[in-house]
PDB file of C-alpha atoms in Angstrom:
ATOM      1  CA  GLU Z  18      46.271 -72.434  69.617  1.00 70.00           C
ATOM      2  CA  ILE Z  19      47.213 -72.596  65.929  1.00 75.00           C
ATOM      3  CA  LEU Z  20      45.414 -75.912  65.487  1.00 74.00           C
ATOM      4  CA  SER Z  21      42.189 -74.521  66.933  1.00 69.00           C
ATOM      5  CA  ASN Z  22      41.918 -71.822  64.255  1.00 67.00           C
ATOM      6  CA  GLY Z  23      40.397 -74.159  61.663  1.00 68.00           C
ATOM      7  CA  ARG Z  24      42.140 -74.955  58.391  1.00 74.00           C
ATOM      8  CA  LEU Z  25      45.853 -74.322  58.416  1.00 81.00           C
ATOM      9  CA  THR Z  26      47.644 -71.896  56.126  1.00 83.00           C
ATOM     10  CA  ALA Z  27      51.206 -72.203  54.857  1.00 86.00           C
ATOM     11  CA  ASP Z  28      52.282 -69.640  57.479  1.00 86.00           C
ATOM     12  CA  ASP Z  29      50.592 -71.659  60.248  1.00 87.00           C
ATOM     13  CA  ILE Z  30      52.387 -74.822  59.229  1.00 87.00           C
ATOM     14  CA  GLU Z  31      55.721 -73.027  58.905  1.00 87.00           C
ATOM     15  CA  THR Z  32      55.283 -71.669  62.447  1.00 87.00           C
ATOM     16  CA  ILE Z  33      54.448 -75.127  63.769  1.00 89.00           C
ATOM     17  CA  PHE Z  34      57.516 -76.709  62.195  1.00 88.00           C
ATOM     18  CA  LEU Z  35      59.921 -73.918  63.083  1.00 87.00           C
ATOM     19  CA  SER Z  36      58.744 -73.508  66.669  1.00 87.00           C
ATOM     20  CA  TYR Z  37      57.290 -76.762  67.953  1.00 90.00           C
ATOM     21  CA  VAL Z  38      58.388 -79.854  66.010  1.00 92.00           C
ATOM     22  CA  ASP Z  39      61.746 -81.595  66.302  1.00 93.00           C
ATOM     23  CA  LYS Z  40      63.057 -82.624  62.873  1.00 91.00           C
ATOM     24  CA  ALA Z  41      63.008 -86.290  63.900  1.00 91.00           C
ATOM     25  CA  TYR Z  42      59.198 -86.054  63.860  1.00 92.00           C
ATOM     26  CA  PHE Z  43      58.631 -83.970  60.726  1.00 93.00           C
ATOM     27  CA  ASP Z  44      57.142 -86.878  58.761  1.00 94.00           C
ATOM     28  CA  THR Z  45      54.776 -87.940  61.551  1.00 93.00           C
ATOM     29  CA  GLU Z  46      53.583 -84.413  62.267  1.00 91.00           C
ATOM     30  CA  LEU Z  47      53.197 -83.565  58.603  1.00 92.00           C
ATOM     31  CA  VAL Z  48      50.983 -86.628  58.028  1.00 93.00           C
ATOM     32  CA  TYR Z  49      48.959 -85.674  61.116  1.00 89.00           C
ATOM     33  CA  LEU Z  50      48.500 -82.050  60.054  1.00 87.00           C
ATOM     34  CA  LEU Z  51      47.570 -82.921  56.479  1.00 85.00           C
ATOM     35  CA  THR Z  52      45.168 -85.747  57.275  1.00 83.00           C
ATOM     36  CA  GLN Z  53      43.612 -84.546  60.544  1.00 77.00           C
ATOM     37  CA  HIS Z  54      43.563 -80.764  60.241  1.00 73.00           C
ATOM     38  CA  GLY Z  55      43.484 -80.032  56.559  1.00 71.00           C
ATOM     39  CA  ALA Z  56      45.442 -77.212  55.083  1.00 75.00           C
ATOM     40  CA  GLU Z  57      44.714 -74.402  52.702  1.00 79.00           C
ATOM     41  CA  LEU Z  58      47.862 -74.779  50.665  1.00 88.00           C
ATOM     42  CA  THR Z  59      48.335 -74.123  46.994  1.00 92.00           C
ATOM     43  CA  LEU Z  60      50.104 -76.889  45.119  1.00 95.00           C
ATOM     44  CA  ASP Z  61      53.298 -74.815  45.114  1.00 96.00           C
ATOM     45  CA  GLU Z  62      53.045 -74.184  48.881  1.00 94.00           C
ATOM     46  CA  TYR Z  63      52.413 -77.867  49.501  1.00 94.00           C
ATOM     47  CA  TRP Z  64      55.500 -79.045  47.646  1.00 97.00           C
ATOM     48  CA  GLU Z  65      57.653 -76.259  49.099  1.00 95.00           C
ATOM     49  CA  LEU Z  66      56.632 -77.474  52.561  1.00 93.00           C
ATOM     50  CA  VAL Z  67      57.208 -81.140  51.708  1.00 95.00           C
ATOM     51  CA  ILE Z  68      60.631 -80.574  50.164  1.00 96.00           C
ATOM     52  CA  GLY Z  69      61.658 -78.268  53.028  1.00 93.00           C
ATOM     53  CA  CYS Z  70      60.687 -80.859  55.650  1.00 93.00           C
ATOM     54  CA  TRP Z  71      62.328 -83.659  53.690  1.00 95.00           C
ATOM     55  CA  CYS Z  72      65.609 -81.751  53.374  1.00 94.00           C
ATOM     56  CA  ARG Z  73      65.738 -80.983  57.108  1.00 91.00           C
ATOM     57  CA  GLN Z  74      65.050 -84.560  58.277  1.00 90.00           C
ATOM     58  CA  GLU Z  75      67.724 -87.277  58.276  1.00 86.00           C
ATOM     59  CA  PHE Z  76      67.222 -91.041  57.912  1.00 85.00           C
ATOM     60  CA  THR Z  77      63.898 -90.409  56.178  1.00 87.00           C
ATOM     61  CA  THR Z  78      63.054 -94.062  55.613  1.00 84.00           C
ATOM     62  CA  LYS Z  79      64.130 -95.405  59.017  1.00 81.00           C
ATOM     63  CA  GLY Z  80      61.384 -97.281  60.867  1.00 81.00           C
ATOM     64  CA  GLY Z  81      57.923 -96.118  59.802  1.00 84.00           C
ATOM     65  CA  ARG Z  82      59.185 -92.918  58.217  1.00 91.00           C
ATOM     66  CA  GLY Z  83      59.184 -94.393  54.735  1.00 93.00           C
ATOM     67  CA  ASP Z  84      55.476 -95.173  55.010  1.00 94.00           C
ATOM     68  CA  ASN Z  85      54.789 -91.643  56.251  1.00 95.00           C
ATOM     69  CA  TRP Z  86      56.699 -90.117  53.355  1.00 96.00           C
ATOM     70  CA  LYS Z  87      54.777 -92.274  50.868  1.00 96.00           C
ATOM     71  CA  ILE Z  88      51.545 -90.841  52.295  1.00 95.00           C
ATOM     72  CA  ILE Z  89      52.938 -87.306  52.042  1.00 95.00           C
ATOM     73  CA  PHE Z  90      54.233 -87.770  48.483  1.00 97.00           C
ATOM     74  CA  ASN Z  91      50.879 -89.152  47.341  1.00 95.00           C
ATOM     75  CA  HIS Z  92      48.665 -86.668  49.215  1.00 94.00           C
ATOM     76  CA  ARG Z  93      48.711 -84.128  46.374  1.00 95.00           C
ATOM     77  CA  GLU Z  94      49.446 -84.303  42.682  1.00 96.00           C
ATOM     78  CA  LYS Z  95      53.048 -83.965  41.587  1.00 96.00           C
ATOM     79  CA  PRO Z  96      53.682 -80.952  39.339  1.00 97.00           C
ATOM     80  CA  SER Z  97      56.010 -81.550  36.399  1.00 96.00           C
ATOM     81  CA  TYR Z  98      58.334 -78.702  37.425  1.00 97.00           C
ATOM     82  CA  LEU Z  99      59.599 -80.877  40.317  1.00 98.00           C
ATOM     83  CA  VAL Z 100      61.532 -82.984  37.806  1.00 98.00           C
ATOM     84  CA  GLU Z 101      61.869 -80.751  34.748  1.00 97.00           C
ATOM     85  CA  GLU Z 102      65.623 -80.228  35.264  1.00 96.00           C
ATOM     86  CA  LEU Z 103      66.272 -83.952  34.868  1.00 98.00           C
ATOM     87  CA  PRO Z 104      67.023 -85.686  31.584  1.00 98.00           C
ATOM     88  CA  GLU Z 105      64.566 -88.345  30.449  1.00 98.00           C
ATOM     89  CA  THR Z 106      66.927 -91.060  31.762  1.00 98.00           C
ATOM     90  CA  PHE Z 107      69.881 -90.660  34.117  1.00 98.00           C
ATOM     91  CA  ILE Z 108      72.259 -92.495  36.424  1.00 98.00           C
ATOM     92  CA  ALA Z 109      71.875 -91.988  40.171  1.00 98.00           C
ATOM     93  CA  TYR Z 110      73.914 -93.177  43.141  1.00 98.00           C
ATOM     94  CA  ARG Z 111      73.032 -94.187  46.666  1.00 96.00           C
ATOM     95  CA  ALA Z 112      75.035 -95.143  49.740  1.00 95.00           C
ATOM     96  CA  GLY Z 113      72.763 -97.573  51.562  1.00 91.00           C
ATOM     97  CA  GLU Z 114      69.962-100.016  50.958  1.00 90.00           C
ATOM     98  CA  ALA Z 115      68.105 -99.890  47.648  1.00 91.00           C
ATOM     99  CA  SER Z 116      64.842 -99.381  49.538  1.00 91.00           C
ATOM    100  CA  GLY Z 117      65.877 -95.865  50.568  1.00 93.00           C
ATOM    101  CA  PHE Z 118      64.331 -92.934  48.734  1.00 96.00           C
ATOM    102  CA  SER Z 119      67.294 -90.539  48.568  1.00 96.00           C
ATOM    103  CA  TRP Z 120      69.603 -90.848  45.559  1.00 98.00           C
ATOM    104  CA  THR Z 121      72.074 -88.380  44.071  1.00 98.00           C
ATOM    105  CA  LEU Z 122      73.179 -87.465  40.576  1.00 98.00           C
ATOM    106  CA  ASP Z 123      76.656 -86.700  41.937  1.00 98.00           C
ATOM    107  CA  LYS Z 124      78.978 -89.680  42.517  1.00 98.00           C
ATOM    108  CA  GLU Z 125      81.159 -87.605  44.886  1.00 97.00           C
ATOM    109  CA  VAL Z 126      78.145 -86.916  47.111  1.00 97.00           C
ATOM    110  CA  ALA Z 127      77.345 -90.632  47.198  1.00 97.00           C
ATOM    111  CA  ASP Z 128      80.995 -91.377  48.060  1.00 96.00           C
ATOM    112  CA  PHE Z 129      80.826 -88.876  50.940  1.00 96.00           C
ATOM    113  CA  PHE Z 130      77.721 -90.544  52.394  1.00 94.00           C
ATOM    114  CA  HIS Z 131      79.186 -93.999  51.807  1.00 96.00           C
ATOM    115  CA  GLN Z 132      82.262 -93.100  53.845  1.00 94.00           C
ATOM    116  CA  ARG Z 133      80.185 -91.382  56.547  1.00 92.00           C
ATOM    117  CA  PHE Z 134      77.774 -94.295  56.915  1.00 88.00           C
ATOM    118  CA  GLU Z 135      80.530 -96.926  56.842  1.00 87.00           C
ATOM    119  CA  GLU Z 136      82.243 -95.145  59.738  1.00 87.00           C
ATOM    120  CA  GLU Z 137      78.942 -95.010  61.600  1.00 83.00           C
ATOM    121  CA  PHE Z 138      77.292 -98.325  60.683  1.00 84.00           C
ATOM    122  CA  GLY Z 139      79.928-100.600  59.134  1.00 88.00           C
ATOM    123  CA  ASP Z 140      79.829-102.098  55.657  1.00 91.00           C
ATOM    124  CA  ILE Z 141      77.002-100.662  53.538  1.00 92.00           C
ATOM    125  CA  PRO Z 142      76.319-101.018  49.823  1.00 95.00           C
ATOM    126  CA  MET Z 143      77.148 -98.400  47.216  1.00 96.00           C
ATOM    127  CA  LEU Z 144      74.499 -98.472  44.508  1.00 97.00           C
ATOM    128  CA  THR Z 145      74.418 -97.192  40.934  1.00 98.00           C
ATOM    129  CA  ARG Z 146      71.217 -97.367  38.924  1.00 98.00           C
ATOM    130  CA  THR Z 147      69.588 -95.899  35.834  1.00 98.00           C
ATOM    131  CA  PHE Z 148      66.216 -94.228  36.331  1.00 98.00           C
ATOM    132  CA  SER Z 149      63.745 -92.335  34.184  1.00 98.00           C
ATOM    133  CA  ARG Z 150      62.309 -88.952  35.037  1.00 97.00           C
ATOM    134  CA  ASN Z 151      58.946 -90.660  35.654  1.00 96.00           C
ATOM    135  CA  ASP Z 152      60.482 -92.610  38.570  1.00 97.00           C
ATOM    136  CA  VAL Z 153      61.256 -89.416  40.499  1.00 98.00           C
ATOM    137  CA  VAL Z 154      59.047 -87.780  43.137  1.00 98.00           C
ATOM    138  CA  PHE Z 155      61.154 -84.604  43.072  1.00 98.00           C
ATOM    139  CA  TYR Z 156      64.643 -83.255  42.436  1.00 98.00           C
ATOM    140  CA  THR Z 157      66.301 -80.763  44.756  1.00 98.00           C
ATOM    141  CA  ASN Z 158      69.708 -79.212  45.132  1.00 97.00           C
ATOM    142  CA  ILE Z 159      68.897 -77.298  48.335  1.00 95.00           C
ATOM    143  CA  ARG Z 160      71.781 -78.991  50.200  1.00 94.00           C
ATOM    144  CA  ASN Z 161      74.096 -79.046  47.150  1.00 96.00           C
ATOM    145  CA  GLU Z 162      73.591 -82.817  46.930  1.00 97.00           C
ATOM    146  CA  LYS Z 163      71.780 -83.047  43.567  1.00 98.00           C
ATOM    147  CA  GLU Z 164      69.205 -85.226  45.280  1.00 98.00           C
ATOM    148  CA  VAL Z 165      66.525 -87.204  43.484  1.00 98.00           C
ATOM    149  CA  VAL Z 166      63.827 -88.737  45.641  1.00 98.00           C
ATOM    150  CA  ILE Z 167      62.709 -92.054  44.232  1.00 97.00           C
ATOM    151  CA  ILE Z 168      60.434 -94.681  45.746  1.00 93.00           C
ATOM    152  CA  THR Z 169      61.754 -98.015  44.482  1.00 81.00           C
TER     153      THR Z 169
END
């Protein structure tokens, strides 16, 4: 019913994601809604939606998810306030393959994920890398993880 009402509002999309979409499919459904149904979202509403979906989905680059997130991240312009808290250059950490998008500014957070993933998947790399603010799609601390999303 919501999809038949024409262009979607932020409230429509929030209802869809809260009521009908399992978090494992957030990326797929978000690409579908944005590219097939259009949405009347301000830039702020768009990025609030994107960051909210990102933070609720796990294993965001598994399978085709990485490609979906690239589409989502490039669908609208990136406002500077998404990275304004970051220094011009910084060190970030990641437990997992370098191709993943989720990095953290907090070594203890990376250590937590490293231990969790090693228990679950076996030996995985622990990465440390210097980035510039321009490398970052967005920064969020919604989950107290000091997360920087970077497409490498």
